[in-house]
PDB file of C-alpha atoms in Angstrom:
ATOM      1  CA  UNK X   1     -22.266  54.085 -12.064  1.00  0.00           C
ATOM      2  CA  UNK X   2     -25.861  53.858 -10.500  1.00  0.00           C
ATOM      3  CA  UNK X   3     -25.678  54.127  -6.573  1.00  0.00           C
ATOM      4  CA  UNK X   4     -28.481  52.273  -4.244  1.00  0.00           C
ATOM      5  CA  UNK X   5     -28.946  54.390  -1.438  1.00  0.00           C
ATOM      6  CA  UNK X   6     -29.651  52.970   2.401  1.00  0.00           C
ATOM      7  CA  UNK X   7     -31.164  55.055   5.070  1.00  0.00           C
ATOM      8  CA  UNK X   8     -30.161  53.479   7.947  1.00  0.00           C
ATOM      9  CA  UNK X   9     -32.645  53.098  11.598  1.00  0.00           C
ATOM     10  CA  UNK X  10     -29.882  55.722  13.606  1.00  0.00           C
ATOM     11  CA  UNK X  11     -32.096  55.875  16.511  1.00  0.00           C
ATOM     12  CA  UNK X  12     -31.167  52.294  17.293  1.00  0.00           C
ATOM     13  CA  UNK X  13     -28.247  52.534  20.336  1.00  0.00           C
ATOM     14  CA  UNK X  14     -24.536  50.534  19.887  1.00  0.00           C
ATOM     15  CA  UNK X  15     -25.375  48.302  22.137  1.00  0.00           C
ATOM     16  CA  UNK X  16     -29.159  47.009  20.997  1.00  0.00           C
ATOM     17  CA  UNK X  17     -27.512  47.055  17.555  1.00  0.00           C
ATOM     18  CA  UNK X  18     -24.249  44.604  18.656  1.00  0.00           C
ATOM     19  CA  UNK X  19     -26.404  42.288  20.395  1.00  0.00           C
ATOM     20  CA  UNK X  20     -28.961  42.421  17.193  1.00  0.00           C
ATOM     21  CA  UNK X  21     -26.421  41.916  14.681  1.00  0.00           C
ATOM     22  CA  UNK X  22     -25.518  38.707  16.014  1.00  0.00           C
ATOM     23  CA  UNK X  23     -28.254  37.065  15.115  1.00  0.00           C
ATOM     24  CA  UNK X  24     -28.836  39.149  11.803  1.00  0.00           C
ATOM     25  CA  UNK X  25     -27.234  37.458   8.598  1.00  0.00           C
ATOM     26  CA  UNK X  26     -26.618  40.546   6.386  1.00  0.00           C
ATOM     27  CA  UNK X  27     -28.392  42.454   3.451  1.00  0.00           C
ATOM     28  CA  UNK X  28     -26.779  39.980   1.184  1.00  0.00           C
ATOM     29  CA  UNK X  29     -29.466  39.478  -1.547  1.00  0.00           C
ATOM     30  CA  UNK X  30     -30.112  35.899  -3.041  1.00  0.00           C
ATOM     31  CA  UNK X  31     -33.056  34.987  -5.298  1.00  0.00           C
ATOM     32  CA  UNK X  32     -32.048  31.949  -6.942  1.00  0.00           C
ATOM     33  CA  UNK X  33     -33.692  28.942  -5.871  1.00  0.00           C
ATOM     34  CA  UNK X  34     -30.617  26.058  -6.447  1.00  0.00           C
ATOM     35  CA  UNK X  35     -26.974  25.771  -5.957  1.00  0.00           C
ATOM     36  CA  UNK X  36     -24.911  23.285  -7.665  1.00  0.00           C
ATOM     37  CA  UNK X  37     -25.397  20.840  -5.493  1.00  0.00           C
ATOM     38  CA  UNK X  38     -29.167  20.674  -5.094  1.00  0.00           C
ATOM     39  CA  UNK X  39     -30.226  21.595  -8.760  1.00  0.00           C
ATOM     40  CA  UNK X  40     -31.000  17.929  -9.749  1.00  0.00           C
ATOM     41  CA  UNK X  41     -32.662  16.514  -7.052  1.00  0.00           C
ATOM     42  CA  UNK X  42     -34.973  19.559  -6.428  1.00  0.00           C
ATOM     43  CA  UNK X  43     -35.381  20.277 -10.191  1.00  0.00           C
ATOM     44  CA  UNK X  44     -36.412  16.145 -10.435  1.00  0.00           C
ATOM     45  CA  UNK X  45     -39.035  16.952  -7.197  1.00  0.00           C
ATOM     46  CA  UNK X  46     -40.411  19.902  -8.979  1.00  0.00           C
ATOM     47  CA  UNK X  47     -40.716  18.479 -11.907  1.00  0.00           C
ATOM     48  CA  UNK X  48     -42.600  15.299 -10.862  1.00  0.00           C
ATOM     49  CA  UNK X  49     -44.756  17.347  -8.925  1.00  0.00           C
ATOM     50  CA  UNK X  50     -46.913  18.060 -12.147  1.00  0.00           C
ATOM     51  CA  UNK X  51     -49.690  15.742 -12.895  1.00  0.00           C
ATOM     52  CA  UNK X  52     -48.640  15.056 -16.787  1.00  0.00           C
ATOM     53  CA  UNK X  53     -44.831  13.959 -15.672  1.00  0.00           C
ATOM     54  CA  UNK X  54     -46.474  11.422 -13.173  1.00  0.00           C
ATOM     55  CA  UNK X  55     -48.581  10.078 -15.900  1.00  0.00           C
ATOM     56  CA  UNK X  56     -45.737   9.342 -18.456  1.00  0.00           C
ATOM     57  CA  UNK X  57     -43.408   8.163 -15.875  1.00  0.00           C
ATOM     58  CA  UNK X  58     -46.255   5.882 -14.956  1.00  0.00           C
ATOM     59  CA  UNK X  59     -46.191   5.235 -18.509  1.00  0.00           C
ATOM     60  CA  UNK X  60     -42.501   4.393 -18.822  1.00  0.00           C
ATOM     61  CA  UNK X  61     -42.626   1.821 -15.448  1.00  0.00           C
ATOM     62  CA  UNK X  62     -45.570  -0.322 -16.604  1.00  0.00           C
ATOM     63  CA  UNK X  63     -44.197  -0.776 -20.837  1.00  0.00           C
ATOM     64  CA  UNK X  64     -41.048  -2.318 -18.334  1.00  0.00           C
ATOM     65  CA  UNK X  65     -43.201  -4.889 -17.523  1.00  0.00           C
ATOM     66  CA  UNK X  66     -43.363  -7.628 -20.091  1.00  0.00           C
ATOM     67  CA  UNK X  67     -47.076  -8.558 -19.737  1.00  0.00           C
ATOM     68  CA  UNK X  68     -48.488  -4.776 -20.444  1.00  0.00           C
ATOM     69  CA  UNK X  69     -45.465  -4.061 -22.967  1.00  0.00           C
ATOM     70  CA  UNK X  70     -47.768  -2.033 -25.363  1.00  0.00           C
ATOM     71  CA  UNK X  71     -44.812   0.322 -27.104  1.00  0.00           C
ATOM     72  CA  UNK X  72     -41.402   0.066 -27.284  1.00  0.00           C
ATOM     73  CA  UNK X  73     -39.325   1.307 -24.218  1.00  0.00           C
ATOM     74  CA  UNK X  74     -37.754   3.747 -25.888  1.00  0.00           C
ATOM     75  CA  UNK X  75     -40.138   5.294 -27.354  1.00  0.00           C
ATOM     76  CA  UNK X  76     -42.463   5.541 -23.942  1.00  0.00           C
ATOM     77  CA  UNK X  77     -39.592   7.495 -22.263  1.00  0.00           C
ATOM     78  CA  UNK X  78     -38.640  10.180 -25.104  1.00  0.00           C
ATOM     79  CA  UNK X  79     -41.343  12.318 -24.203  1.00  0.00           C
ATOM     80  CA  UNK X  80     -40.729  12.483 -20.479  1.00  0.00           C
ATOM     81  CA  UNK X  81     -37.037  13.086 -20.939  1.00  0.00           C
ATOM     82  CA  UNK X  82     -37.713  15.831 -23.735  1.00  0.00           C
ATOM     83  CA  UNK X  83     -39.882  17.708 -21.201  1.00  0.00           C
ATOM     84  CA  UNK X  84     -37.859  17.029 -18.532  1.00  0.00           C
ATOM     85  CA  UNK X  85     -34.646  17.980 -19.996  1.00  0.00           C
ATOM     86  CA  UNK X  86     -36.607  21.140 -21.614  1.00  0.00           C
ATOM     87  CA  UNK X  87     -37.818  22.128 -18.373  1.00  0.00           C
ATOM     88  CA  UNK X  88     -34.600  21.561 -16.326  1.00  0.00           C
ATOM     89  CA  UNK X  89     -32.545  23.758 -19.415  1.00  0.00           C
ATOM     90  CA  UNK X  90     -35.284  26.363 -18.537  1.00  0.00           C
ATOM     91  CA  UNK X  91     -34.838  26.441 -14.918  1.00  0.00           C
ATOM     92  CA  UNK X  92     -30.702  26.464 -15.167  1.00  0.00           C
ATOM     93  CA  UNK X  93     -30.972  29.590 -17.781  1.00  0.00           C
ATOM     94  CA  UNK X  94     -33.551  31.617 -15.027  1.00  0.00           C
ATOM     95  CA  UNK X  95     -31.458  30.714 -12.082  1.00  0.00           C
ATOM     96  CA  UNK X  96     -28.280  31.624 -13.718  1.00  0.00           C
ATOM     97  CA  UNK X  97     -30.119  34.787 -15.055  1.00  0.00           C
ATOM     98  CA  UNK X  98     -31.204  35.406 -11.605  1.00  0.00           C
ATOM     99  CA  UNK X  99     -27.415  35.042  -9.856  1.00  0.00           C
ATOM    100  CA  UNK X 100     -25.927  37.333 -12.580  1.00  0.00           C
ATOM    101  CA  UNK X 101     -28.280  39.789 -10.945  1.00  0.00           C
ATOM    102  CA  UNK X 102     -28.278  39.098  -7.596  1.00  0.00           C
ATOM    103  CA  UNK X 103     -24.183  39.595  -7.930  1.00  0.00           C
ATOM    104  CA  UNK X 104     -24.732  42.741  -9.461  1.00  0.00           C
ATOM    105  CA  UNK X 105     -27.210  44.353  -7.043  1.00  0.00           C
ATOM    106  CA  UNK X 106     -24.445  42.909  -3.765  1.00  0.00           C
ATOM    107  CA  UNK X 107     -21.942  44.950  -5.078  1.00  0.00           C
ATOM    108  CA  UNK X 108     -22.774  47.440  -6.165  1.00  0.00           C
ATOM    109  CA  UNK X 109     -21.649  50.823  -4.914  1.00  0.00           C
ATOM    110  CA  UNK X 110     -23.917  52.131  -1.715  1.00  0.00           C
ATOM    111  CA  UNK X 111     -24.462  55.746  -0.793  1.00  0.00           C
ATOM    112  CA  UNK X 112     -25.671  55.986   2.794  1.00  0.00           C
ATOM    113  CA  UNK X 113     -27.125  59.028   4.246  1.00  0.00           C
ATOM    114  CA  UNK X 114     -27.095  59.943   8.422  1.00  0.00           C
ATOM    115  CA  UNK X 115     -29.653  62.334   9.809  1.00  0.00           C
TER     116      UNK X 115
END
């Protein structure tokens, strides 16, 4: 059992410290960057922030169009999804990583010391 110790601010008085706690959301500690809901759609706005995903989704729109056609559909879009799907396994496995640890540090035992 390791113990994180706190040393609280005790020259704060009740009453500053009930009218700052109000406003004050806890020491909760979160570094993951999705949730369930949001892990697509953010991932998918990460991911085509990067030059080299615009360019093969660029790729993938025009070979829909039946004048430019130069490969076969399929084929344009198995790169894109490989890094995309590579990428987006990558992110899950760091974020997950990341809440296993972020549970661990919340509660975990505290030792707090007074003056």
């Amino acid at each position: 059992n390791k113990w994180r110790i706190v040393f609280p601010n005790n020259g704060r008085q009740w009453k500053d410290w009930k009218q700052a706690s109000t406003f004050y959301s806890g020491n909760r500690i979160q570094t993951t960057k999705y949730t369930w809901l949001t892990f697509f759609p953010q991932n998918l706005f990460e991911q085509f922030h990067r030059l080299g995903n615009l360019y093969f989704l660029f790729l993938v729109v025009l070979n829909w169009c039946p004048q430019v056609k130069a490969f076969h559909r399929e084929i344009t879009m198995l790169p894109l999804l490989v890094v995309l799907l590579a990428s987006m396994i990558k992110d899950a496995v760091e974020d997950y990583k990341k809440y296993h640890f972020d549970k661990m540090i919340n509660f975990s035992k505290t030792r707090v010391y007074d003056k």
